[in-house]
Short mmCIF file of C-alpha atoms and ligand atoms in Angstrom, two decimals:
data_model
loop_
_atom_site.label_atom_id
_atom_site.label_comp_id
_atom_site.label_asym_id
_atom_site.label_seq_id
_atom_site.Cartn_x
_atom_site.Cartn_y
_atom_site.Cartn_z
CA MET A 1 187.29 134.45 84.87
CA PRO A 2 189.07 137.64 83.74
CA THR A 3 190.90 139.73 86.34
CA HIS A 4 189.50 143.04 87.58
CA SER A 5 186.10 141.68 86.92
CA VAL A 6 182.89 142.19 88.85
CA HIS A 7 180.17 139.59 88.56
CA VAL A 8 176.84 139.55 90.37
CA LEU A 9 174.87 136.35 90.87
CA ASN A 10 171.30 137.36 91.51
CA ALA A 11 167.62 136.59 91.10
CA TRP A 12 165.67 139.56 89.72
CA PHE A 13 163.05 139.71 92.49
CA SER A 14 165.49 139.67 95.40
CA MET A 15 165.53 142.73 97.66
CA PHE A 16 168.89 141.48 98.87
CA GLY A 17 170.29 141.31 95.37
CA MET A 18 168.99 144.77 94.51
CA ARG A 19 171.04 146.23 97.37
CA VAL A 20 174.19 145.03 95.65
CA LEU A 21 173.13 146.53 92.32
CA VAL A 22 172.29 149.88 93.97
CA ALA A 23 175.70 149.98 95.68
CA LEU A 24 177.56 149.18 92.46
CA LYS A 25 175.65 151.88 90.60
CA LEU A 26 176.34 154.40 93.37
CA LYS A 27 180.06 153.70 92.96
CA GLY A 28 179.86 153.68 89.19
CA VAL A 29 181.25 150.14 89.03
CA GLU A 30 180.55 148.14 85.87
CA TYR A 31 179.47 144.56 86.45
CA GLU A 32 178.36 141.48 84.67
CA TYR A 33 174.97 140.21 85.76
CA TYR A 34 174.02 136.54 86.04
CA GLU A 35 170.40 135.62 86.64
CA GLU A 36 170.19 132.45 88.73
CA ASP A 37 167.42 129.90 88.60
CA LEU A 38 167.00 129.19 92.30
CA GLN A 39 165.30 125.86 91.49
CA ASN A 40 168.38 124.87 89.52
CA LYS A 41 171.37 126.71 90.94
CA SER A 42 174.47 127.12 88.83
CA LYS A 43 177.73 125.44 89.66
CA LEU A 44 179.22 128.91 90.02
CA LEU A 45 176.67 129.82 92.73
CA LEU A 46 177.17 126.56 94.64
CA GLU A 47 180.94 127.01 94.50
CA SER A 48 180.84 130.71 95.40
CA ASN A 49 178.42 130.42 98.29
CA PRO A 50 178.77 126.81 99.49
CA ILE A 51 177.55 127.63 102.99
CA HIS A 52 174.20 129.33 102.29
CA LYS A 53 173.83 128.59 98.55
CA LYS A 54 171.95 131.88 98.23
CA ILE A 55 172.06 134.88 95.98
CA PRO A 56 173.30 137.58 95.91
CA VAL A 57 176.99 136.83 95.47
CA LEU A 58 179.51 139.40 94.31
CA ILE A 59 182.56 137.92 92.59
CA HIS A 60 185.39 140.44 92.47
CA ASP A 61 188.50 139.34 90.56
CA GLY A 62 187.37 135.75 91.02
CA LYS A 63 186.84 136.07 94.77
CA PRO A 64 183.28 135.64 96.08
CA VAL A 65 181.68 137.80 98.75
CA CYS A 66 178.34 136.68 100.21
CA GLU A 67 175.50 138.20 102.28
CA SER A 68 174.04 141.40 100.88
CA LEU A 69 174.90 143.79 103.72
CA ILE A 70 178.44 142.44 103.85
CA ILE A 71 178.68 142.84 100.09
CA VAL A 72 177.49 146.47 100.24
CA GLN A 73 180.11 147.22 102.91
CA TYR A 74 182.74 145.44 100.84
CA ILE A 75 181.83 147.56 97.81
CA ASP A 76 182.16 150.69 99.93
CA GLU A 77 185.63 149.61 101.07
CA ALA A 78 186.87 148.17 97.77
CA TRP A 79 186.02 151.34 95.83
CA PRO A 80 186.95 153.98 98.42
CA SER A 81 188.27 156.52 95.92
CA SER A 82 184.70 157.39 95.13
CA ASP A 83 183.50 160.70 96.57
CA LYS A 84 180.35 158.87 97.59
CA PRO A 85 180.87 156.86 100.77
CA ILE A 86 177.95 154.57 101.53
CA LEU A 87 178.69 154.22 105.24
CA PRO A 88 179.26 157.34 107.32
CA ILE A 89 182.88 158.19 108.24
CA ASP A 90 182.23 158.64 111.95
CA PRO A 91 182.49 155.28 113.81
CA TYR A 92 179.45 155.93 115.96
CA LYS A 93 177.32 156.91 112.97
CA ARG A 94 178.58 153.79 111.16
CA ALA A 95 177.44 151.64 114.08
CA ILE A 96 174.01 153.27 114.06
CA ALA A 97 173.65 152.79 110.30
CA ARG A 98 174.58 149.11 110.69
CA PHE A 99 172.09 148.77 113.52
CA TRP A 100 169.20 149.99 111.35
CA ALA A 101 170.21 147.92 108.34
CA ASP A 102 170.29 144.90 110.61
CA TYR A 103 166.87 145.87 111.97
CA VAL A 104 165.50 145.88 108.42
CA ASP A 105 166.81 142.33 107.89
CA LYS A 106 165.59 140.97 111.19
CA LYS A 107 162.21 142.70 111.48
CA MET A 108 160.96 143.98 108.15
CA TYR A 109 161.90 140.97 106.07
CA GLU A 110 160.44 138.66 108.67
CA ALA A 111 157.11 140.49 109.05
CA GLY A 112 156.80 140.91 105.27
CA SER A 113 157.37 137.21 104.70
CA ARG A 114 154.68 136.35 107.23
CA ILE A 115 152.19 138.60 105.40
CA ILE A 116 152.89 136.69 102.20
CA LYS A 117 152.90 133.20 103.67
CA SER A 118 150.06 133.32 106.20
CA PRO A 119 146.55 132.40 105.14
CA ALA A 120 143.88 135.06 105.77
CA GLY A 121 143.11 135.16 109.47
CA GLU A 122 144.63 135.97 112.81
CA GLU A 123 148.18 135.09 111.89
CA ARG A 124 148.13 137.36 108.86
CA GLU A 125 146.51 140.21 110.79
CA GLN A 126 149.31 139.94 113.35
CA ALA A 127 151.91 139.98 110.56
CA LYS A 128 150.38 143.17 109.12
CA LYS A 129 150.37 144.79 112.56
CA ASP A 130 154.01 143.85 113.05
CA PHE A 131 154.92 145.18 109.61
CA ILE A 132 153.22 148.51 110.33
CA GLU A 133 155.03 148.74 113.66
CA VAL A 134 158.36 148.21 111.88
CA LEU A 135 157.53 151.05 109.49
CA GLN A 136 156.63 153.34 112.38
CA THR A 137 159.90 152.51 114.12
CA LEU A 138 161.80 153.26 110.91
CA ASP A 139 159.87 156.52 110.54
CA GLY A 140 161.19 157.54 113.95
CA ALA A 141 164.69 156.37 113.11
CA LEU A 142 164.67 158.40 109.91
CA ARG A 143 163.88 161.59 111.82
CA GLU A 144 166.68 160.83 114.25
CA VAL A 145 169.51 159.90 111.91
CA SER A 146 168.78 161.99 108.81
CA ASP A 147 169.95 165.31 110.29
CA GLY A 148 167.12 167.00 108.46
CA GLY A 149 168.16 165.52 105.10
CA PRO A 150 165.86 163.49 102.88
CA TYR A 151 167.79 160.21 103.41
CA PHE A 152 168.73 158.02 106.35
CA GLY A 153 172.25 159.01 105.26
CA GLY A 154 171.35 162.72 105.63
CA GLN A 155 171.78 164.87 102.54
CA GLU A 156 173.24 161.88 100.65
CA ILE A 157 171.96 158.37 100.19
CA GLY A 158 173.64 155.92 102.62
CA PHE A 159 173.81 152.40 103.99
CA VAL A 160 170.31 152.23 105.50
CA ASP A 161 168.79 153.72 102.34
CA VAL A 162 170.51 151.05 100.24
CA ALA A 163 169.41 148.31 102.63
CA LEU A 164 165.78 149.43 102.79
CA ALA A 165 164.91 150.88 99.37
CA PRO A 166 164.65 147.52 97.53
CA PHE A 167 161.89 146.44 99.92
CA LEU A 168 159.70 149.14 98.34
CA CYS A 169 159.46 146.92 95.25
CA TRP A 170 157.68 144.38 97.44
CA PHE A 171 155.17 146.77 99.00
CA GLU A 172 152.59 146.17 96.28
CA ALA A 173 152.89 142.43 96.91
CA TYR A 174 152.50 142.89 100.67
CA GLU A 175 149.45 145.07 100.02
CA THR A 176 147.86 142.66 97.53
CA LEU A 177 148.40 139.51 99.55
CA GLY A 178 147.71 141.22 102.88
CA GLU A 179 144.70 143.11 101.53
CA PHE A 180 145.66 146.44 103.08
CA LYS A 181 147.15 149.80 102.18
CA ILE A 182 150.53 150.15 103.79
CA TRP A 183 150.80 153.94 103.89
CA ASP A 184 147.19 154.44 104.98
CA ALA A 185 147.62 151.93 107.78
CA SER A 186 151.02 153.11 108.96
CA LYS A 187 150.62 156.89 108.77
CA CYS A 188 154.35 157.40 108.39
CA PRO A 189 154.63 160.75 106.59
CA HIS A 190 158.44 160.99 106.85
CA LEU A 191 159.08 157.48 105.66
CA HIS A 192 156.48 157.86 102.89
CA LYS A 193 158.23 161.01 101.66
CA TRP A 194 161.57 159.19 101.94
CA ALA A 195 160.17 156.39 99.77
CA ASP A 196 159.25 158.84 97.00
CA THR A 197 162.66 160.50 97.21
CA VAL A 198 164.74 157.33 97.28
CA LEU A 199 162.78 155.76 94.39
CA ASP A 200 163.66 158.85 92.36
CA HIS A 201 167.40 158.53 93.03
CA PRO A 202 169.06 157.65 89.69
CA SER A 203 171.13 154.72 91.04
CA VAL A 204 168.17 153.25 92.89
CA LYS A 205 165.82 153.77 89.97
CA GLU A 206 168.17 152.02 87.57
CA ALA A 207 169.05 149.15 89.89
CA ILE A 208 165.50 148.27 90.90
CA SER A 209 164.06 148.59 87.41
CA ILE A 210 164.62 144.83 87.08
CA ALA A 211 161.84 144.22 89.64
CA PRO A 212 158.66 146.12 88.72
CA PRO A 213 156.21 145.70 91.64
CA PRO A 214 153.41 144.20 89.48
CA LYS A 215 155.84 141.54 88.28
CA ILE A 216 156.54 140.56 91.90
CA VAL A 217 152.81 140.39 92.59
CA GLU A 218 152.43 138.14 89.56
CA LEU A 219 155.30 135.92 90.70
CA LEU A 220 153.63 135.43 94.08
CA THR A 221 150.03 135.04 92.92
CA ARG A 222 150.37 132.83 89.82
CA ASN A 223 149.12 129.23 90.20
N1 GSH B 1 170.85 137.19 104.30
C1 GSH B 1 170.96 136.97 102.88
C2 GSH B 1 169.62 136.60 102.29
C3 GSH B 1 169.69 136.18 100.85
C4 GSH B 1 168.47 135.37 100.42
O1 GSH B 1 167.56 135.11 101.21
N2 GSH B 1 168.45 134.96 99.15
C5 GSH B 1 167.38 134.14 98.65
C6 GSH B 1 166.61 134.79 97.51
S1 GSH B 1 165.87 136.31 98.02
C7 GSH B 1 167.96 132.85 98.05
O2 GSH B 1 168.98 132.85 97.41
N3 GSH B 1 167.29 131.71 98.27
C8 GSH B 1 167.67 130.47 97.69
C9 GSH B 1 167.59 129.34 98.67
O3 GSH B 1 167.39 129.60 99.87
O4 GSH B 1 167.73 128.21 98.25
C10 GSH B 1 171.51 138.25 102.24
O5 GSH B 1 171.33 139.31 102.81
O6 GSH B 1 172.15 138.14 101.19
C1 NAG B 2 169.68 123.38 85.03
O1 NAG B 2 170.71 124.29 84.61
C2 NAG B 2 171.61 123.76 83.66
C3 NAG B 2 172.63 124.82 83.36
O2 NAG B 2 173.14 125.41 84.52
C4 NAG B 2 170.86 123.35 82.40
O3 NAG B 2 171.74 122.76 81.48
C5 NAG B 2 169.74 122.38 82.75
O4 NAG B 2 168.97 122.13 81.61
C6 NAG B 2 168.85 122.98 83.85
N1 NAG B 2 167.85 121.99 84.27
C7 NAG B 2 166.58 122.29 84.43
C8 NAG B 2 165.69 121.18 84.91
O5 NAG B 2 166.13 123.42 84.22
#
């Protein structure tokens, strides 16, 4: 592998992988993209992430970094000269940003997965309720941490925005499989406005263009 190289092992539909692509685009870092077949993982993936064997993996100068939120923080630290920090400078604000990104992983991913996997019935209704509650909590968090700006990061896009935005690609799938309308059910005007804004951010737009929502619906509903 050439030196000073940046490789991303990913699967196009992964909200975790998209975080890495958004962060690289924010920093203006060029990368080589490898699409993995998760049914038939490459030797490079198994060697780079022997513990979890999951995408995304960032390989920087031949050295792998795993786990999407850790990768995004690594990118922020490895390309610090950029005038666009992803994490806030202030230690307390950094901790709060990490808290909410972690909340997205623990709560939103989990509730979303239950919507997709549960058969129609009580279990799925509970999953939808939980998902809506997560959105409402994030709506409150946005008002608290955004300092009046359009992003969780304030005037500029930041860590929580990068962590959360890729999930928007999955909303259509949650709605289709859960048979509900997320924004109608949640009534989260701030978060809804945030979603429109963040989807219009050039780095986000470019990075997530690999996962058009209807394509994710198709992936989940075929056969
Ligand atoms: N916590 C991990 C989650 C990554 C993850 O779940 N990746 C999935 C695809 S979305 C994967 O590679 N699954 C393959 C497998 O489990 O075999 C992260 O944030 O990077
Ligand atoms: C698995 O991937 C390897 C290359 O990494 C390829 O040669 C092989 O044909 C693939 N097998 C299947 C069943 O897709």
